[in-house]
Tab-separated table of C-alpha atoms and ligand atoms in Angstrom:
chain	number	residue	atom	x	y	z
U	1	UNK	CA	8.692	1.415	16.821
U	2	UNK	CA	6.592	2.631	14.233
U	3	UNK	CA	7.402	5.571	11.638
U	4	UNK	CA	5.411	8.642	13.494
U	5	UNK	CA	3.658	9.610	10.099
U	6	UNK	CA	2.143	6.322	9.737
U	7	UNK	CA	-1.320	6.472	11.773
U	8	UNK	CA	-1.989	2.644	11.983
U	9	UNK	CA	0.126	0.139	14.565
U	10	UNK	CA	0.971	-2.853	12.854
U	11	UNK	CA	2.027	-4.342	16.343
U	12	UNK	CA	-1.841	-4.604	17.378
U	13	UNK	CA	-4.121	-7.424	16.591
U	14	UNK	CA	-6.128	-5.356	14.378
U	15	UNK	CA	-2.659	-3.984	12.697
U	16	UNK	CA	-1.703	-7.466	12.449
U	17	UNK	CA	-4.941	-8.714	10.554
U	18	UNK	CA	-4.923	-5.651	8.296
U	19	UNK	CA	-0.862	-6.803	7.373
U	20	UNK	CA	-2.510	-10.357	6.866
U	21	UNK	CA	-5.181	-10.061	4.590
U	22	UNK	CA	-3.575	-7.576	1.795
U	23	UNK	CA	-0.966	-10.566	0.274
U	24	UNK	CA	-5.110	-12.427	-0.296
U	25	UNK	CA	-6.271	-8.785	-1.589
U	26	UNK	CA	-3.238	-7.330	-3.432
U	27	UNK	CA	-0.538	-9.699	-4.116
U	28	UNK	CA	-2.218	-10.725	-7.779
U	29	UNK	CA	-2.373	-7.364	-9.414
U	30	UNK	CA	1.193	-6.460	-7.605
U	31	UNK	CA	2.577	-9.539	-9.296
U	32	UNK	CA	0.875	-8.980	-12.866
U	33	UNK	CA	3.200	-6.093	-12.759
U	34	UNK	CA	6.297	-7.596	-10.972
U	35	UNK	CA	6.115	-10.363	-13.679
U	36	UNK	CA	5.944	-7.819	-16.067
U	37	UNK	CA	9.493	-6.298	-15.525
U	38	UNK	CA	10.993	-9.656	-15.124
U	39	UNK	CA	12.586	-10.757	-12.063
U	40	UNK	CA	14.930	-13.093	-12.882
U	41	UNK	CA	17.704	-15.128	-10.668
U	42	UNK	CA	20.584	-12.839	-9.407
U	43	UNK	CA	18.203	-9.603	-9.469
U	44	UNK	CA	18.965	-7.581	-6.040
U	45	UNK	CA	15.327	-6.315	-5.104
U	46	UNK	CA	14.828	-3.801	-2.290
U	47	UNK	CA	11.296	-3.824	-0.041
U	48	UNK	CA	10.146	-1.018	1.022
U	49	UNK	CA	7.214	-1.372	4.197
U	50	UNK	CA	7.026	-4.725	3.727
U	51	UNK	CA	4.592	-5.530	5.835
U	52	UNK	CA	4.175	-8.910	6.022
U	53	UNK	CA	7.154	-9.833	3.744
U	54	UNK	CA	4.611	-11.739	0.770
U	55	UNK	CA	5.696	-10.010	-1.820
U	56	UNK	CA	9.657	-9.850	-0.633
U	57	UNK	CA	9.556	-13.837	-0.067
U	58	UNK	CA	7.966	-13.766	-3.695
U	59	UNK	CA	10.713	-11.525	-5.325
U	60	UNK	CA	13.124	-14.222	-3.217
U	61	UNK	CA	11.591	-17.311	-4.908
U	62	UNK	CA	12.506	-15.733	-8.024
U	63	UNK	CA	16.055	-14.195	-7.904
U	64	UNK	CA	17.728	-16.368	-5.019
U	65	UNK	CA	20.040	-17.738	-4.757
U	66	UNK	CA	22.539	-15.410	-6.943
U	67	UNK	CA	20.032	-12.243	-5.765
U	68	UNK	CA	18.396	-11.486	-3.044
U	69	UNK	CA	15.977	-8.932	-1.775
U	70	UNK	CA	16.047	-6.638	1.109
U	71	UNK	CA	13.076	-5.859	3.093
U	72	UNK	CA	13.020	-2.886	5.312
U	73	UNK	CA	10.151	-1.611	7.170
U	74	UNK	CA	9.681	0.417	10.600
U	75	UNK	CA	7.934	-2.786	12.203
U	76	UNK	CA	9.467	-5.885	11.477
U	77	UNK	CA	8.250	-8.099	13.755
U	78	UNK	CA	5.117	-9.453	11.830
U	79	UNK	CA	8.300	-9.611	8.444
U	80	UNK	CA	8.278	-13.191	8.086
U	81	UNK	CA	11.418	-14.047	5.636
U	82	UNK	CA	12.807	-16.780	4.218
U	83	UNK	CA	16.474	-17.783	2.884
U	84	UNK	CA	17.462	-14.578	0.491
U	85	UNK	CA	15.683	-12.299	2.214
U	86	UNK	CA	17.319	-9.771	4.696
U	87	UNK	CA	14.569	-8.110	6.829
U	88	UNK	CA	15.941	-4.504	8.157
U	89	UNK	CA	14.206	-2.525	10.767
U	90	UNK	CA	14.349	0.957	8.910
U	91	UNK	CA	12.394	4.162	8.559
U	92	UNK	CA	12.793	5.194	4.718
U	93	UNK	CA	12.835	8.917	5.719
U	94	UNK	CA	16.079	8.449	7.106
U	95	UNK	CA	17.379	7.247	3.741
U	96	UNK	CA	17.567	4.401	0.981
U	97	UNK	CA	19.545	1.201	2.628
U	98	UNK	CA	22.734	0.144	1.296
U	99	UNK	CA	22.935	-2.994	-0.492
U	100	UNK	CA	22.317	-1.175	-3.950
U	101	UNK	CA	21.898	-0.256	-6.942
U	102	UNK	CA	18.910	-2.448	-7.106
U	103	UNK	CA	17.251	-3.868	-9.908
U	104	UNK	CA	14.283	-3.850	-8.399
U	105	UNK	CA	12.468	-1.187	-5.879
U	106	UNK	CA	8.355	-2.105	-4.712
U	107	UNK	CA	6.700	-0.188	-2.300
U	108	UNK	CA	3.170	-0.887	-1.894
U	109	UNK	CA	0.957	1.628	0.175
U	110	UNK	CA	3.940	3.304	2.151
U	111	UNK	CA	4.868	6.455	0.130
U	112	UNK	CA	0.971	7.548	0.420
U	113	UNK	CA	1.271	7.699	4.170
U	114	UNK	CA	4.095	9.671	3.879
U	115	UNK	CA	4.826	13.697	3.662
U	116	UNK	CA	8.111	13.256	1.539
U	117	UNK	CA	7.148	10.823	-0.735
U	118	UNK	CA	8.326	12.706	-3.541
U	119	UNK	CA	11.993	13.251	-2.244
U	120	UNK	CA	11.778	9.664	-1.524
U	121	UNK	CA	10.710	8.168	-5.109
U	122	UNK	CA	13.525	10.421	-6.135
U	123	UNK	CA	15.940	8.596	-3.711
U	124	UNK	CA	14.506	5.365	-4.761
U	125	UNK	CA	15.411	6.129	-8.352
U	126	UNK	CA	18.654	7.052	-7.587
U	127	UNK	CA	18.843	3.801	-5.997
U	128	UNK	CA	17.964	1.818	-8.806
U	129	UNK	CA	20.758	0.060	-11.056
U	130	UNK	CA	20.927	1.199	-14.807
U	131	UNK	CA	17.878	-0.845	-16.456
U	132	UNK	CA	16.375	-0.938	-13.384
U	133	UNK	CA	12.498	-0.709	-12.378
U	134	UNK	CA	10.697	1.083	-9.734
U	135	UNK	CA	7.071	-0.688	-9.033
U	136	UNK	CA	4.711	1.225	-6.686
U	137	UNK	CA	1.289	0.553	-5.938
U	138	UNK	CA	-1.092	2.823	-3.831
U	139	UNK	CA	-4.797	3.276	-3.146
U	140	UNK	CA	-6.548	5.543	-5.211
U	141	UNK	CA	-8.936	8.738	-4.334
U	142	UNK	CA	-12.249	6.593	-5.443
U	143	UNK	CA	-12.867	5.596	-2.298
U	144	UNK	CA	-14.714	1.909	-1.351
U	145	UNK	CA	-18.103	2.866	-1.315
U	146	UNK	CA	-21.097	0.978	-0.481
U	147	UNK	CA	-23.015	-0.786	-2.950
U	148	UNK	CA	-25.856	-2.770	-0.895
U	149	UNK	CA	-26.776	-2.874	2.523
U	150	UNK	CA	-29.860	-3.520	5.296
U	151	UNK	CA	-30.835	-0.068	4.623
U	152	UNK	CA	-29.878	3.307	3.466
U	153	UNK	CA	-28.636	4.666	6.335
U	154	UNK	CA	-26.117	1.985	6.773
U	155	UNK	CA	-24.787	2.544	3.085
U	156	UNK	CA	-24.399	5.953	4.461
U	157	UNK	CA	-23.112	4.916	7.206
U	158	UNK	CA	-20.178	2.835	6.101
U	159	UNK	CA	-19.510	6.071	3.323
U	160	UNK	CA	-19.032	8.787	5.759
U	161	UNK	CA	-17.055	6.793	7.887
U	162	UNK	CA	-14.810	6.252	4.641
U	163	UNK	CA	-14.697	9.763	3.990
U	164	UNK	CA	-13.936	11.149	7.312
U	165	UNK	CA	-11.133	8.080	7.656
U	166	UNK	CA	-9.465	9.538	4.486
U	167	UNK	CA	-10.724	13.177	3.874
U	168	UNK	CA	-10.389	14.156	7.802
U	169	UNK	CA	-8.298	11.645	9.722
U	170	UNK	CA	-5.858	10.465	7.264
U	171	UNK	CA	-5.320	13.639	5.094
U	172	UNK	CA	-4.373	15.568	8.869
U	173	UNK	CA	-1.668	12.515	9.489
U	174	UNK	CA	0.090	13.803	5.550
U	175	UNK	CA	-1.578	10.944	4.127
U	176	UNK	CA	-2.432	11.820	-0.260
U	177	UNK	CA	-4.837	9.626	-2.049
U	178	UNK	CA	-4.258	12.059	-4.529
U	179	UNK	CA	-0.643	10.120	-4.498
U	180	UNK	CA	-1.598	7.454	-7.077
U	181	UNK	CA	-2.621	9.429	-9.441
U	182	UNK	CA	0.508	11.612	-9.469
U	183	UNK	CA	3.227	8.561	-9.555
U	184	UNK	CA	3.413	8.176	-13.069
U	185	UNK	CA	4.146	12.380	-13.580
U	186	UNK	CA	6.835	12.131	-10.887
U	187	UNK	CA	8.393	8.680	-12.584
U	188	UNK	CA	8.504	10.948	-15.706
U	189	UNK	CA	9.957	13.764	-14.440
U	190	UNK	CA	12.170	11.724	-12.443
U	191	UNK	CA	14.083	10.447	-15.895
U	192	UNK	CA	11.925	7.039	-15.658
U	193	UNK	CA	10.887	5.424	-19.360
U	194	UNK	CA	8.727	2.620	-20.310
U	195	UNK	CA	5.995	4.278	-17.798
U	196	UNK	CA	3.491	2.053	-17.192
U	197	UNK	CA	0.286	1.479	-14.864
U	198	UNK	CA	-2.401	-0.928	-13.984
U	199	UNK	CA	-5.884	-0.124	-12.093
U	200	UNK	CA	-7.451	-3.137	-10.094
U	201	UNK	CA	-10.567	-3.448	-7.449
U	202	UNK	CA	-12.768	-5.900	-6.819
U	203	UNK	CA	-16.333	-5.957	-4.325
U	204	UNK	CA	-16.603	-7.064	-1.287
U	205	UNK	CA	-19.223	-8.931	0.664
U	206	UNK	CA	-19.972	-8.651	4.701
U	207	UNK	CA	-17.289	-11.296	6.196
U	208	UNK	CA	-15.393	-11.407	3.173
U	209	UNK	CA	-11.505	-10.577	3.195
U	210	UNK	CA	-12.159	-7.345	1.797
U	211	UNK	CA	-14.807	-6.396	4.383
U	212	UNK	CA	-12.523	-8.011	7.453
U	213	UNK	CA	-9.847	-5.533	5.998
U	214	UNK	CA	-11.764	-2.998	6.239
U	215	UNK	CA	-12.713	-3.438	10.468
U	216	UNK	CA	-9.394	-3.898	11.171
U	217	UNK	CA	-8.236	-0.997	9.553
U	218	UNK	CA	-11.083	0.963	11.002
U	219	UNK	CA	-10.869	0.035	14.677
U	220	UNK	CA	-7.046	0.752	14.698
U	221	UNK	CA	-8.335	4.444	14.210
U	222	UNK	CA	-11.296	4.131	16.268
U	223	UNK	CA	-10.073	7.217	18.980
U	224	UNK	CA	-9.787	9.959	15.933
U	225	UNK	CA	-12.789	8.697	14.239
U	226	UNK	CA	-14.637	9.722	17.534
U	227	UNK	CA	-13.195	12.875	18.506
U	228	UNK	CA	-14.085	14.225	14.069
U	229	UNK	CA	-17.505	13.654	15.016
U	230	UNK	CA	-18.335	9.782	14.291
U	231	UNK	CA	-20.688	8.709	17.432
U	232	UNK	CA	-20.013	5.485	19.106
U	233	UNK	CA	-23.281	3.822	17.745
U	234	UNK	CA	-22.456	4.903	14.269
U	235	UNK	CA	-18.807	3.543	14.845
U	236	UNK	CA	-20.040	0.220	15.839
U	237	UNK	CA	-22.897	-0.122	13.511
U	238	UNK	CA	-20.009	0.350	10.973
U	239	UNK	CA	-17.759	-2.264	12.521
U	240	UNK	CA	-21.414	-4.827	12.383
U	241	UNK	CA	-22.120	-4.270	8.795
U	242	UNK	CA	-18.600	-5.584	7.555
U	243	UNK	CA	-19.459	-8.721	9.205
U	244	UNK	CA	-23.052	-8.471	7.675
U	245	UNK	CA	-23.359	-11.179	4.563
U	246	UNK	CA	-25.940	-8.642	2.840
U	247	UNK	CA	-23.547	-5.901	3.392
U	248	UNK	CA	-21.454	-4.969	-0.335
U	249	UNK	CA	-19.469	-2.481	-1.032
U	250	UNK	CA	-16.531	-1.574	-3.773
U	251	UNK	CA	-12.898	-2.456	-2.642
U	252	UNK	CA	-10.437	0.333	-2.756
U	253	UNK	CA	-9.091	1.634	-6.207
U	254	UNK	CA	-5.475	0.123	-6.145
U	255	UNK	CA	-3.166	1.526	-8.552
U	256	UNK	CA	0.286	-0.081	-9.617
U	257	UNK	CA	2.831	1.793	-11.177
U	258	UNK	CA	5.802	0.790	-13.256
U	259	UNK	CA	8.845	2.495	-14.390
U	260	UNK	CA	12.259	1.491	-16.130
U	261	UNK	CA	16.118	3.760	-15.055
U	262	UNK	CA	17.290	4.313	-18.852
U	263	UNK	CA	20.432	2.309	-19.433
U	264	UNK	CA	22.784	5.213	-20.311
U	265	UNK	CA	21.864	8.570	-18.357
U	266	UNK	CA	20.526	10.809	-21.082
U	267	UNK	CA	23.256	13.661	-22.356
U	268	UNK	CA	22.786	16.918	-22.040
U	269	UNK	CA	22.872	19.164	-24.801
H	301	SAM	C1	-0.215	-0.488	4.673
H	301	SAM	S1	1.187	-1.351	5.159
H	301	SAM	C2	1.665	-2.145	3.627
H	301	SAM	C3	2.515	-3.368	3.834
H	301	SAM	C4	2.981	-4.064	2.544
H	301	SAM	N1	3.742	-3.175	1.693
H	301	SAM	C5	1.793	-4.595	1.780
H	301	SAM	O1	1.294	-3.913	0.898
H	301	SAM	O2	1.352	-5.719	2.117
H	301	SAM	C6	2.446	-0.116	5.298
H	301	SAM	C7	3.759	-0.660	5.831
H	301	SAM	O3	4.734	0.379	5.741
H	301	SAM	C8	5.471	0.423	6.964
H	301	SAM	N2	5.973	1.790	7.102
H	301	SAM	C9	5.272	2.901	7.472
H	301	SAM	N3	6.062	3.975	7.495
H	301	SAM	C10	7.303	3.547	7.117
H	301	SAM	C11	8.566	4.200	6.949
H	301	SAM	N4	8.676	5.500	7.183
H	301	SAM	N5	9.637	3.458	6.550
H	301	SAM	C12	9.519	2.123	6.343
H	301	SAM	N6	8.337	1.448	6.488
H	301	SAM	C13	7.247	2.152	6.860
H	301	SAM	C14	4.460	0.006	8.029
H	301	SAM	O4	5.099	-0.455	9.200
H	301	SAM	C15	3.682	-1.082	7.287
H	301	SAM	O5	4.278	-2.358	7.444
């Protein structure tokens, strides 16, 4: 099963691969600002697209065995967990899980794929446990882009395939990498203090994580990529240069958001 919105299977090779590499490309900055809220034994931590599970098995580490974490994603059979971790096949349109008030919500690139990701960080909040924190970490509109290459052409190349992936493809599926940019307004408005955010990317070379990342992301959307106008030479001249060592280019702009649910609801006047 796989939530309809979401334009990538996670159940294919590539899927699998892409799942793989981000705990290698993401799971530092993520934890920077996990750490940063303090997870602490006997926390109850909710998942959200786990993926993988890394950072729900990490949260478990930390709050087991008095807490615990649930992990809920559309896919779950690539959710590896561990002792305090309950993995739950659920779409997150169709409502927050029970098991709450949490003290701690993550979701890390889901909301972005999704059309009503601002009822949902609304349900999240009301989810979250007096004191509690919301963490959620998307990719940012700068786009990778590349930085050296062969030639020219393949620089251009590997950027218009980028754009038309995101600006075409993925903006048609409901996807906003406007989203980021726009989490810390909606934790605000949303009654969410202590506001906080962190900006991380990194290059990446030909046959580097970051690179393989890339390919398997891009050949899981190889059939729209064709039919907006990529040709098949371009397509797999793109999928050769991220295996290329002189091939660089700039990782995505990943963008982690923190916020805090006030203690006492504030009173109205
Ligand atoms: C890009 S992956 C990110 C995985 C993980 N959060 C990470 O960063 O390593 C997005 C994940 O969200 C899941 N997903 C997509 N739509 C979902 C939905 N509506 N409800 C729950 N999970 C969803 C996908 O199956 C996939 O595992």
């Amino acid at each position: 099963m796989s939530s309809r919105e979401y334009i990538l299977d996670s159940t294919s090779e590539p899927g699998r691969e892409q799942l793989g590499s981000l705990p290698m490309l993401l799971d530092a900055p993520t934890r920077e600002v996990l750490e940063g809220v303090g997870i602490q034994p006997g926390r109850r931590c909710l998942d959200i697209g786990a993926g993988d599970g890394s950072i729900a098995r990490w949260l478990a580490e930390r709050t087991g065995p008095a807490g615990g974490v649930v992990a809920v994603d559309v896919d779950t059979d690539h959710l590896v967990g561990r002792p305090g971790v309950e993995v739950l096949r659920h779409d997150i349109n169709d409502g927050v899980p029970s098991g709450g008030p949490f003290d701690v919500i993550h979701a890390r690139l889901v909301l972005l794929h999704l059309s009503r990701r601002e009822e949902i960080l609304n349900d999240l909040v009301e989810a979250l446990a007096p004191g509690g924190w919301l963490v959620i970490g998307e990719y940012g509109d700068r786009l990778p882009y590349a930085l050296s290459a062969a030639s020219r052409a393949d620089m251009e190349t590997f950027d218009r395939i980028q754009h038309i992936g995101h600006h075409v493809i993925g903006a048609a599926a409901g996807q906003s990498i406007q989203w980021a940019h726009q989490v810390e307004a909606h934790m605000d408005a949303s009654g969410l203090v202590d506001i906080h955010a962190i900006e991380h990317s990194h290059t990446s070379t030909g046959g580097g994580t970051g690179c393989l990342y890339h390919r398997s992301l891009i050949v899981q959307i190889e059939a729209p990529l064709l039919a907006a106008g990529v040709t098949a030479d371009e397509f797999e001249r793109y999928c050769d240069l991220l295996l290329d060592p002189r091939f660089r280019a700039w990782f995505y702009q990943f963008i982690c958001t923190r916020g805090r649910k006030p203690l006492l609801a504030p009173t109205s006047r």
